[in-house]
Coordinates of C-alpha atoms in Angstrom, one line a residue:
X16 CA 157.1 82.7 77.0
X17 CA 158.0 85.6 74.9
X18 CA 154.9 85.1 72.6
X19 CA 152.6 85.0 75.5
X20 CA 154.3 88.2 76.9
X21 CA 153.9 90.0 73.6
X22 CA 150.3 89.0 73.3
X23 CA 149.6 90.4 76.7
X24 CA 151.3 93.6 75.7
X25 CA 149.3 93.9 72.6
X26 CA 145.9 93.4 74.5
X27 CA 143.8 96.5 75.3
X28 CA 144.7 98.4 78.4
X29 CA 141.4 97.6 80.1
X30 CA 141.9 93.8 79.5
X31 CA 145.5 94.1 80.9
X32 CA 144.2 95.7 84.0
X33 CA 141.5 93.0 84.4
X34 CA 144.1 90.3 84.1
X35 CA 146.3 92.0 86.6
X36 CA 143.4 92.3 89.2
X37 CA 142.3 88.8 88.5
X38 CA 145.7 87.4 89.1
X39 CA 145.5 88.9 92.7
X40 CA 141.7 89.0 93.6
X41 CA 140.3 86.1 91.5
X42 CA 137.7 88.5 89.9
X43 CA 136.9 86.3 86.9
X44 CA 136.1 83.3 89.1
X45 CA 134.0 85.3 91.5
X46 CA 132.1 86.9 88.5
X47 CA 131.5 83.6 86.8
X48 CA 130.1 82.1 90.0
X49 CA 127.8 84.9 91.0
X50 CA 127.0 87.3 88.1
X51 CA 124.6 84.6 86.7
X52 CA 122.8 84.1 89.9
X53 CA 119.1 83.8 89.4
X54 CA 116.6 86.1 91.0
X55 CA 112.9 85.5 91.0
X56 CA 110.5 88.2 89.6
X57 CA 107.7 89.5 91.8
X58 CA 106.4 93.0 92.3
X59 CA 106.7 92.6 96.1
X60 CA 110.4 92.1 96.1
X61 CA 110.7 95.7 95.0
X62 CA 109.8 96.9 98.5
X63 CA 113.2 96.0 99.8
X64 CA 114.8 97.7 96.9
X65 CA 112.9 100.8 97.7
X66 CA 114.4 100.7 101.1
X67 CA 117.9 100.1 99.8
X68 CA 117.7 102.9 97.2
X69 CA 116.2 105.4 99.7
X70 CA 119.2 104.6 102.0
X71 CA 121.6 105.4 99.3
X72 CA 119.9 108.6 98.6
X73 CA 120.0 109.5 102.4
X74 CA 123.6 108.8 102.4
X75 CA 124.4 111.0 99.3
X76 CA 122.2 114.0 100.4
X77 CA 123.5 113.6 104.0
X78 CA 127.1 114.1 102.9
X79 CA 126.1 117.3 101.1
X80 CA 124.2 118.7 104.1
X81 CA 127.1 117.8 106.4
X82 CA 129.3 120.1 104.5
X83 CA 127.3 123.2 105.7
X84 CA 125.7 122.2 108.9
X85 CA 127.2 123.5 112.2
X86 CA 126.6 121.2 115.1
X87 CA 126.9 123.8 117.9
X88 CA 124.6 125.1 120.6
X89 CA 126.5 128.4 120.9
X90 CA 124.1 131.3 120.5
X91 CA 124.4 133.8 117.6
X92 CA 122.4 136.6 116.4
X93 CA 121.0 135.8 112.8
X94 CA 121.6 138.3 109.9
X95 CA 121.2 135.9 107.0
X96 CA 119.0 135.8 103.9
X97 CA 115.7 135.1 105.8
X98 CA 114.7 138.6 106.7
X99 CA 111.9 137.7 109.2
X100 CA 114.5 136.2 111.5
X101 CA 116.9 139.2 111.4
X102 CA 118.1 140.0 115.0
X103 CA 116.7 136.8 116.6
X104 CA 119.1 134.9 118.9
X105 CA 119.5 131.3 118.0
X106 CA 121.9 128.4 118.1
X107 CA 124.5 128.0 115.4
X108 CA 122.8 124.7 114.5
X109 CA 119.6 126.5 113.8
X110 CA 121.2 129.4 112.0
X111 CA 123.3 127.1 109.7
X112 CA 120.1 125.2 108.8
X113 CA 118.4 128.5 107.8
X114 CA 121.6 129.1 105.7
X115 CA 121.3 125.7 104.0
X116 CA 117.6 126.5 103.2
X117 CA 118.1 130.1 101.8
X118 CA 121.9 130.6 101.2
X119 CA 123.2 127.4 99.9
X120 CA 122.6 126.7 96.3
X121 CA 120.2 123.7 96.1
X122 CA 120.4 123.4 99.8
X123 CA 116.6 123.5 100.5
X124 CA 115.9 120.9 97.9
X125 CA 118.6 118.5 99.2
X126 CA 117.4 118.9 102.6
X127 CA 113.8 118.2 101.6
X128 CA 115.1 115.1 99.6
X129 CA 117.0 114.0 102.6
X130 CA 114.0 114.2 104.9
X131 CA 111.6 112.6 102.4
X132 CA 113.9 109.8 101.6
X133 CA 114.1 109.1 105.4
X134 CA 110.5 108.8 105.7
X135 CA 110.2 106.6 102.6
X136 CA 113.1 104.4 103.8
X137 CA 111.4 103.6 107.0
X138 CA 107.9 103.1 105.4
X139 CA 109.3 100.9 102.8
X140 CA 111.3 98.8 105.5
X141 CA 108.1 98.5 107.5
X142 CA 106.1 97.3 104.4
X143 CA 109.0 95.0 103.4
X144 CA 109.0 93.4 106.8
X145 CA 105.3 92.9 106.7
X146 CA 105.7 91.1 103.3
X147 CA 108.5 88.9 104.9
X148 CA 106.3 88.3 107.9
X149 CA 103.0 87.4 106.1
X150 CA 104.6 85.1 103.7
X151 CA 106.9 83.3 106.2
X152 CA 110.0 84.4 104.5
X153 CA 111.7 84.6 108.0
X154 CA 111.8 80.8 108.5
X155 CA 114.9 78.7 108.5
X156 CA 117.6 79.6 107.3
X157 CA 116.6 83.3 107.3
X158 CA 115.9 83.8 111.0
X159 CA 119.2 85.8 111.5
X160 CA 118.5 87.8 108.5
X161 CA 115.2 88.8 109.9
X162 CA 117.0 90.0 113.0
X163 CA 119.3 92.1 110.9
X164 CA 116.4 93.7 109.1
X165 CA 114.6 94.4 112.3
X166 CA 117.8 96.0 113.8
X167 CA 118.0 98.2 110.6
X168 CA 114.5 99.4 111.1
X169 CA 115.0 100.2 114.8
X170 CA 118.3 101.9 114.1
X171 CA 116.6 103.8 111.2
X172 CA 113.9 105.1 113.8
X173 CA 116.6 106.5 116.1
X174 CA 118.7 107.8 113.3
X175 CA 115.6 109.6 112.1
X176 CA 114.9 111.1 115.5
X177 CA 118.5 112.3 116.0
X178 CA 118.4 113.7 112.5
X179 CA 115.2 115.8 112.7
X180 CA 116.4 117.0 116.0
X181 CA 119.5 118.6 114.7
X182 CA 118.1 121.8 113.4
X183 CA 117.2 122.8 117.0
X184 CA 113.9 124.3 115.9
X185 CA 110.9 124.6 118.2
X186 CA 109.3 121.4 117.0
X187 CA 112.4 119.1 117.2
X188 CA 113.3 120.8 120.5
X189 CA 109.9 119.7 121.8
X190 CA 110.7 116.2 120.8
X191 CA 114.0 116.3 122.5
X192 CA 112.2 117.6 125.7
X193 CA 109.8 114.7 125.5
X194 CA 112.8 112.2 125.2
X195 CA 114.3 114.0 128.2
X196 CA 111.2 113.3 130.3
X197 CA 111.3 109.7 129.2
X198 CA 114.9 109.4 130.3
X199 CA 114.3 110.9 133.6
X200 CA 111.4 108.4 134.2
X201 CA 113.8 105.6 133.9
X202 CA 114.2 104.1 137.5
X203 CA 117.5 104.7 139.5
X204 CA 119.7 105.7 136.4
X205 CA 117.3 108.3 134.6
X206 CA 119.0 111.4 136.1
X207 CA 122.5 110.3 135.4
X208 CA 121.6 109.4 131.8
X209 CA 120.0 112.8 131.3
X210 CA 122.9 114.7 132.8
X211 CA 125.4 112.7 130.7
X212 CA 123.4 113.3 127.4
X213 CA 122.8 116.9 127.7
X214 CA 125.9 117.9 129.5
X215 CA 124.0 119.3 132.4
X216 CA 120.5 120.5 133.1
X217 CA 118.2 120.5 130.0
X218 CA 118.8 121.7 127.4
X219 CA 122.4 121.8 128.2
X220 CA 125.2 122.5 125.6
X221 CA 126.2 119.0 124.3
X222 CA 123.0 117.4 122.9
X223 CA 123.3 118.7 119.4
X224 CA 127.0 117.8 119.0
X225 CA 126.3 114.4 120.4
X226 CA 123.2 113.8 118.2
X227 CA 125.2 114.9 115.2
X228 CA 128.0 112.4 115.9
X229 CA 125.5 109.7 116.3
X230 CA 123.5 110.6 113.2
X231 CA 126.2 111.0 110.7
X232 CA 128.8 108.5 112.1
X233 CA 127.8 106.0 114.7
X234 CA 124.2 104.9 113.6
X235 CA 124.8 105.0 109.8
X236 CA 128.1 103.1 110.3
X237 CA 126.3 100.3 112.0
X238 CA 123.4 100.3 109.6
X239 CA 125.9 100.1 106.6
X240 CA 127.4 97.0 108.3
X241 CA 124.0 95.4 109.0
X242 CA 122.9 96.2 105.4
X243 CA 125.8 94.7 103.9
X244 CA 125.5 91.5 106.1
X245 CA 121.7 91.5 105.2
X246 CA 122.5 91.5 101.4
X247 CA 125.2 88.9 101.7
X248 CA 122.8 86.6 103.4
X249 CA 120.1 87.2 100.8
X250 CA 122.7 86.3 98.2
X251 CA 124.0 83.2 100.1
X252 CA 120.7 81.7 101.0
X253 CA 119.2 82.5 97.6
X254 CA 116.0 84.5 97.2
X255 CA 112.6 83.1 98.3
X256 CA 110.0 82.7 95.7
X257 CA 106.2 82.4 95.6
X258 CA 104.7 79.0 94.9
X259 CA 104.2 78.0 91.2
X260 CA 104.8 75.1 88.8
X261 CA 108.4 74.1 88.6
X262 CA 109.3 76.1 91.9
X263 CA 110.8 73.9 94.6
X264 CA 112.9 74.3 97.7
X265 CA 115.9 73.3 95.6
X266 CA 115.7 75.7 92.7
X267 CA 115.0 79.3 91.8
X268 CA 112.9 80.3 88.8
X269 CA 113.7 83.8 87.6
X270 CA 116.2 86.2 85.8
X271 CA 120.0 86.2 86.0
X272 CA 121.7 89.0 87.9
X273 CA 123.5 90.2 84.8
X274 CA 122.4 91.7 82.6
X275 CA 118.6 91.5 83.2
X276 CA 118.1 92.0 86.9
X277 CA 120.9 94.7 87.2
X278 CA 119.3 96.6 84.3
X279 CA 116.0 96.6 85.9
X280 CA 117.4 97.5 89.3
X281 CA 119.4 100.4 87.8
X282 CA 116.3 101.8 86.2
X283 CA 114.3 101.3 89.4
X284 CA 116.8 103.3 91.4
X285 CA 116.5 106.4 89.2
X286 CA 112.7 106.0 89.2
X287 CA 112.7 106.0 93.2
X288 CA 115.1 109.0 93.0
X289 CA 112.9 110.8 90.6
X290 CA 109.8 110.2 92.8
X291 CA 111.4 111.4 95.9
X292 CA 112.8 114.5 94.0
X293 CA 109.3 115.4 92.8
X294 CA 107.8 114.9 96.3
X295 CA 110.6 117.2 97.7
X296 CA 110.1 119.9 95.1
X297 CA 106.3 120.0 95.4
X298 CA 105.6 119.3 99.1
X299 CA 107.5 121.1 101.9
X300 CA 108.2 119.1 104.9
X301 CA 109.5 120.4 108.3
X302 CA 109.6 124.2 107.4
X303 CA 111.9 125.2 110.3
X304 CA 111.8 128.9 109.3
X305 CA 108.0 128.9 110.2
X306 CA 108.6 127.4 113.5
X307 CA 111.4 129.5 115.0
X308 CA 114.4 128.4 117.1
X309 CA 113.9 126.3 120.2
X310 CA 113.3 127.9 123.5
X311 CA 112.8 125.6 126.8
X312 CA 109.8 128.0 127.8
X313 CA 107.8 127.4 124.6
X314 CA 106.1 124.4 123.0
X315 CA 105.0 124.3 119.2
X316 CA 101.2 123.9 118.8
X317 CA 100.2 120.5 117.7
X318 CA 103.8 119.1 118.1
X319 CA 104.0 115.7 116.5
X320 CA 106.9 113.4 115.8
X321 CA 107.4 111.6 112.4
X322 CA 105.1 108.7 111.9
X323 CA 107.6 106.0 113.0
X324 CA 107.9 107.5 116.4
X325 CA 104.3 108.4 116.9
X326 CA 103.2 105.0 118.5
X327 CA 105.8 105.4 121.2
X328 CA 104.4 108.7 122.1
X329 CA 100.9 107.3 121.9
X330 CA 101.9 104.7 124.6
X331 CA 102.8 107.5 127.0
X332 CA 99.8 109.7 126.2
X333 CA 97.5 106.8 126.8
X334 CA 99.1 105.7 130.0
X335 CA 97.4 107.0 133.2
X336 CA 99.7 109.3 135.2
X337 CA 100.6 106.8 137.8
X338 CA 103.1 108.1 140.2
X339 CA 104.3 106.7 143.6
X340 CA 106.7 108.1 146.2
X341 CA 108.7 105.4 147.7
X342 CA 110.2 105.4 151.3
X343 CA 113.1 107.8 151.3
X344 CA 111.5 110.4 149.1
X345 CA 112.2 108.5 145.8
X346 CA 109.5 109.2 143.1
X347 CA 108.6 106.3 140.7
X348 CA 107.0 107.8 137.6
X349 CA 105.1 104.7 136.3
X350 CA 103.2 106.8 133.7
X351 CA 106.3 107.1 131.6
X352 CA 108.3 104.1 132.9
X353 CA 105.7 101.4 132.1
X354 CA 105.0 102.3 128.5
X355 CA 108.5 103.4 127.4
X356 CA 110.8 101.3 129.6
X357 CA 108.8 98.1 129.7
X358 CA 106.1 97.8 127.0
X359 CA 108.0 99.4 124.2
X360 CA 111.2 97.4 124.5
X361 CA 109.1 94.2 125.2
X362 CA 107.1 94.6 122.0
X363 CA 110.3 95.2 119.9
X364 CA 112.0 92.1 121.5
X365 CA 109.0 89.9 120.6
X366 CA 109.1 91.1 117.0
X367 CA 112.9 90.4 116.8
X368 CA 112.6 86.9 118.1
X369 CA 109.3 85.9 116.6
X370 CA 110.9 83.5 113.9
X371 CA 112.4 81.5 116.8
X372 CA 109.1 81.5 118.7
X373 CA 107.1 80.2 115.7
X374 CA 109.8 77.6 115.0
X375 CA 109.7 76.3 118.7
X376 CA 105.8 76.3 118.7
X377 CA 105.4 74.5 115.4
X378 CA 108.5 72.3 115.8
X379 CA 109.4 73.0 112.2
X380 CA 113.1 72.9 111.8
X381 CA 113.2 72.4 108.0
X382 CA 114.6 74.9 105.4
X383 CA 111.9 76.9 103.5
X384 CA 112.6 78.6 100.2
X385 CA 108.9 78.6 99.0
X386 CA 106.8 81.4 100.4
X387 CA 103.4 80.9 102.1
X388 CA 100.3 82.5 100.8
X389 CA 99.0 84.4 103.9
X390 CA 95.6 82.7 103.8
X391 CA 97.2 79.4 104.3
X392 CA 98.9 80.5 107.6
X393 CA 95.8 81.9 109.3
X394 CA 97.3 82.3 112.8
X395 CA 100.4 84.0 111.7
X396 CA 98.5 86.4 109.4
X397 CA 96.1 87.2 112.2
X398 CA 99.0 87.9 114.6
X399 CA 100.5 90.3 112.0
X400 CA 97.3 92.0 111.4
X401 CA 96.6 92.4 115.2
X402 CA 100.0 94.0 115.7
X403 CA 99.5 96.5 112.8
X404 CA 96.1 97.4 114.3
X405 CA 97.7 98.0 117.7
X406 CA 100.4 100.1 116.0
X407 CA 97.7 102.3 114.4
X408 CA 95.8 102.6 117.6
X409 CA 99.0 103.8 119.3
X410 CA 99.7 106.2 116.4
X411 CA 96.2 107.6 116.9
X412 CA 97.0 108.0 120.7
X413 CA 100.2 110.0 119.8
X414 CA 98.1 112.6 117.9
X415 CA 95.1 112.6 120.3
X416 CA 95.1 116.4 120.5
X417 CA 95.2 116.7 116.7
X418 CA 92.1 114.4 116.3
X419 CA 90.3 116.1 119.1
X420 CA 90.8 119.6 117.5
X421 CA 90.1 118.7 113.9
X422 CA 87.0 116.4 114.8
X423 CA 85.8 118.7 117.5
X424 CA 86.0 115.9 120.2
X425 CA 87.0 115.8 123.8
X426 CA 90.7 115.0 124.2
X427 CA 89.7 112.8 127.2
X428 CA 87.2 110.8 125.0
X429 CA 90.0 110.3 122.4
X430 CA 92.4 109.1 125.1
X431 CA 89.9 106.7 126.8
X432 CA 89.1 105.3 123.3
X433 CA 92.9 104.7 122.8
X434 CA 93.1 103.0 126.2
X435 CA 90.2 100.6 125.6
X436 CA 91.3 100.1 121.9
X437 CA 94.7 99.1 123.0
X438 CA 93.4 95.9 124.5
X439 CA 90.2 95.3 122.5
X440 CA 91.1 96.2 118.8
X441 CA 93.9 93.7 118.4
X442 CA 91.8 90.9 119.7
X443 CA 88.9 91.8 117.3
X444 CA 91.3 92.2 114.3
X445 CA 92.8 88.8 115.2
X446 CA 89.6 87.0 115.2
X447 CA 88.2 88.8 112.0
X448 CA 91.5 88.2 110.0
X449 CA 91.6 84.5 111.0
X450 CA 88.0 84.0 109.9
X451 CA 88.8 85.9 106.5
X452 CA 91.7 83.5 106.0
X453 CA 89.6 80.5 106.7
X454 CA 87.0 81.8 104.4
X455 CA 89.5 82.3 101.6
X456 CA 90.8 78.8 102.1
X457 CA 87.2 77.4 101.8
X458 CA 86.9 79.3 98.5
X459 CA 90.2 77.8 97.2
X460 CA 88.9 74.3 98.1
X461 CA 85.7 74.9 96.3
X462 CA 87.5 76.2 93.2
X463 CA 89.7 73.2 93.3
X464 CA 86.8 70.8 93.3
X465 CA 84.2 72.7 91.1
X466 CA 86.4 74.9 89.0
X467 CA 86.0 78.6 88.3
X468 CA 82.6 80.3 88.0
X469 CA 82.1 81.1 84.3
X470 CA 79.2 83.5 84.8
X471 CA 77.1 81.4 82.4
X472 CA 73.7 80.2 83.5
X473 CA 72.4 77.1 82.0
X474 CA 69.0 75.4 82.2
X475 CA 68.9 71.6 82.6
X476 CA 66.3 69.4 80.8
X477 CA 64.4 69.0 84.1
X478 CA 64.1 72.8 84.5
X479 CA 66.9 73.3 87.0
X480 CA 69.1 76.4 86.5
X481 CA 72.8 76.0 87.2
X482 CA 76.0 78.1 86.8
X483 CA 78.6 76.5 84.5
X484 CA 82.0 76.1 86.1
X485 CA 85.2 76.0 84.1
X486 CA 88.0 73.6 85.2
X487 CA 91.1 75.2 86.6
X488 CA 94.5 74.8 84.7
X489 CA 97.2 72.7 86.1
X490 CA 99.0 75.8 87.2
X491 CA 96.1 77.1 89.2
X492 CA 95.6 73.8 90.8
X493 CA 99.2 73.5 91.8
X494 CA 99.1 77.1 93.4
X495 CA 95.9 76.3 95.3
X496 CA 97.1 72.9 96.6
X497 CA 100.8 72.9 96.9
X498 CA 100.9 74.2 100.6
X499 CA 101.4 71.8 103.4
X500 CA 99.0 71.4 106.4
X501 CA 101.1 70.2 109.3
X502 CA 99.5 68.5 112.4
X503 CA 99.6 70.1 115.8
X504 CA 102.3 68.7 118.1
X505 CA 101.0 66.1 120.6
X506 CA 102.7 65.4 124.0
X507 CA 101.1 61.9 124.1
X508 CA 99.4 60.2 127.1
X509 CA 100.5 61.4 130.4
X510 CA 100.1 57.9 131.8
X511 CA 102.2 55.0 130.3
X512 CA 101.2 51.4 129.6
X513 CA 102.2 50.5 133.2
X514 CA 100.0 53.1 134.7
X515 CA 103.0 55.4 135.7
X516 CA 102.5 59.1 135.2
X517 CA 105.0 60.7 132.9
X518 CA 106.6 64.0 134.0
X519 CA 105.7 66.4 131.1
X520 CA 107.5 69.8 131.5
X521 CA 105.3 72.9 131.6
X522 CA 107.1 74.2 128.6
X523 CA 106.1 71.2 126.5
X524 CA 102.4 71.5 127.7
X525 CA 102.5 75.2 126.6
X526 CA 104.2 74.3 123.3
X527 CA 101.5 71.7 122.5
X528 CA 98.7 74.2 123.4
X529 CA 100.1 76.9 121.2
X530 CA 100.7 74.4 118.5
X531 CA 97.0 73.4 118.6
X532 CA 96.2 77.2 118.1
X533 CA 98.5 77.3 115.0
X534 CA 97.4 74.1 113.3
X535 CA 94.6 72.5 115.4
X536 CA 91.0 72.3 114.6
X537 CA 89.5 75.5 113.4
X538 CA 92.8 76.9 112.4
X539 CA 92.9 75.5 108.8
X540 CA 90.5 74.1 106.2
X541 CA 91.5 70.7 104.9
X542 CA 92.7 70.7 101.4
X543 CA 90.7 68.8 98.7
X544 CA 92.1 65.2 98.5
X545 CA 92.8 63.6 95.0
X546 CA 89.9 61.2 95.7
X547 CA 87.5 64.1 96.1
X548 CA 88.8 65.8 93.0
X549 CA 88.5 62.6 91.0
X550 CA 84.9 62.0 92.2
X551 CA 83.8 65.6 91.3
X552 CA 85.5 65.5 87.9
X553 CA 83.9 62.2 87.1
X554 CA 80.6 64.1 87.1
X555 CA 79.2 63.6 90.5
X556 CA 78.0 67.1 91.6
X557 CA 80.0 68.8 88.8
X558 CA 78.4 70.9 86.1

C-alpha cells in the first residue's frame, strides 16, 4: 500500500490530476471508448462543420459586442466620433452601435465578422440540409436528428432577424415595421400580440430590449441545446457514408477521431475563421452610419432583408391584396394572413416531417447508414429541386422592386411573373430533374454493361467503325450497382376469393398511389442483371 502511494506521489502533477478525475468521472474509460471512433472522409461532410464553426464564431464575437451595446430605445443626441451624425436625435441602441463602429477598438471588424458569420452559418446549414436530403441521410434512425437540424435552421433565421434589428437603423426598422404588419394581420390575436411585443403602439419602447433578450439569451440558449443534442445523435448513430467497396450498414470506413480527424477539424476551424475575417475586412455589410436612425415616417430605398428572410417577404409581395370586412366591422387581411400565417408555417412543417412522410409512403422501416446517390432516388431528388426552385422564385418576389429598377422592367410584370412561377416553375423543375436522374441511371446501366468509353475508334475487318470500351473496375461496378430498387406497395385485390369486397382505407389507397409515384414504372431504370452483364462480357455486343 505504501509503495503504491509513493509511486503516485512521484508521478507528474498532470498524471495525478488525471488519475483523480478518472476516479470520479471515469474519463479513461470514456476516452478509450470514444476517442478512436471512426469518421468517414468526404468533402460534403465539411458543410456541417462550416455551420458549426460559424456558430462558434458568432458566439465569440457576440459576447464581445454585448459588452458595448445598449439595448434601449431612450432618445439621445449623438456627439460621438462620427461627425456627420452630430446633433442627430437617435435611440441609445443606434448610438451605441455607432460607438462600436467608430470608438471601440476593433469594434467595426468584430461586428462585420459577427454579421458575415451569421450569413455563412445559415447558408452552410441550408446547403448541409440539402446534402442530407438528397442523399437520404435523414432515414431511420436519423429522423429526430433531421428535426433537430431543421429547428436549428428556423431558430437561426429568427435569431438573425432579431440581431440585425437591434441597431435600430432605418433599414432594420423598416424590417420590424414589416413584421408588425404581419403580426397585425393575424386573425383575432394580431392586435394583442403587437401591443405586447412593442409595449404599445408601434414602434413603442420595448421592442429593442425584448429583441436583445431573445437574441443573446433565449434563442442562442435553445440553439446550443439543440446543437449538443444534434452532435450527440451524430456520435451515437455513427456517421453515414457514401457507397463503396467494403462499406456496409454495419461498419464505418474512415479515420479515427483522434488524432487524425481532430487535427483536420482544428485546422479547418481556423480556415473558416480566416475566410470570414477576410470577407469582413474587405466587404462592408450593413453600414448603418449610411442609413441613419429609424424614423416611423421614413422608409429606406430598396429595403431588403437578409437572404434567408427574403422568401417570406416574397410570399407577401406576390399575394394579391385581398381584404374582407366581416359582419361587425372586423377586417380580415388575407393578403398577409394567407402567405405568412398559413403558407409559410405549412411549408416549414412539411420540411420538418418529410422523413416520416417518405417512410410512410415507401413502407421502409429499416435502418440506413449507406447514403443514396441522388440519381438513384429520382422522385426525392425532384422534390428537393422543386422546393429549391420555389424558394428562389419567392426570393425573386421579395426583391421585385430591385429587379424592376435594375432591369428597367415594370414592377407589376415582375410581380405577375412571380405569381405564375409560384405554381408553374416547381412543376417544370420536378419533371426536368426526374428525367435527368433517369437519364443518368440509363448511362450508369450502359456503363455497367458496355464499360467506359475509351475515346479510341477502331475499324473492324468488315469496315465497320466502333469505339473501344474499357471494362470498369470492381470498385466502379460496385458503386453503380449496389443500390436497391424497391417495389411499390400494393394493396392487393379489392375482392377476395369469395367475391367479398374488402374495405381498404382511403389512407392505404393514397399510400399505394404515392408509392407508385416513388418506385413505380417510369420512376426508376432497372439495374443491369448479372445475366445481362455475363452475356455482354462474353462478347455478344461488346467491343
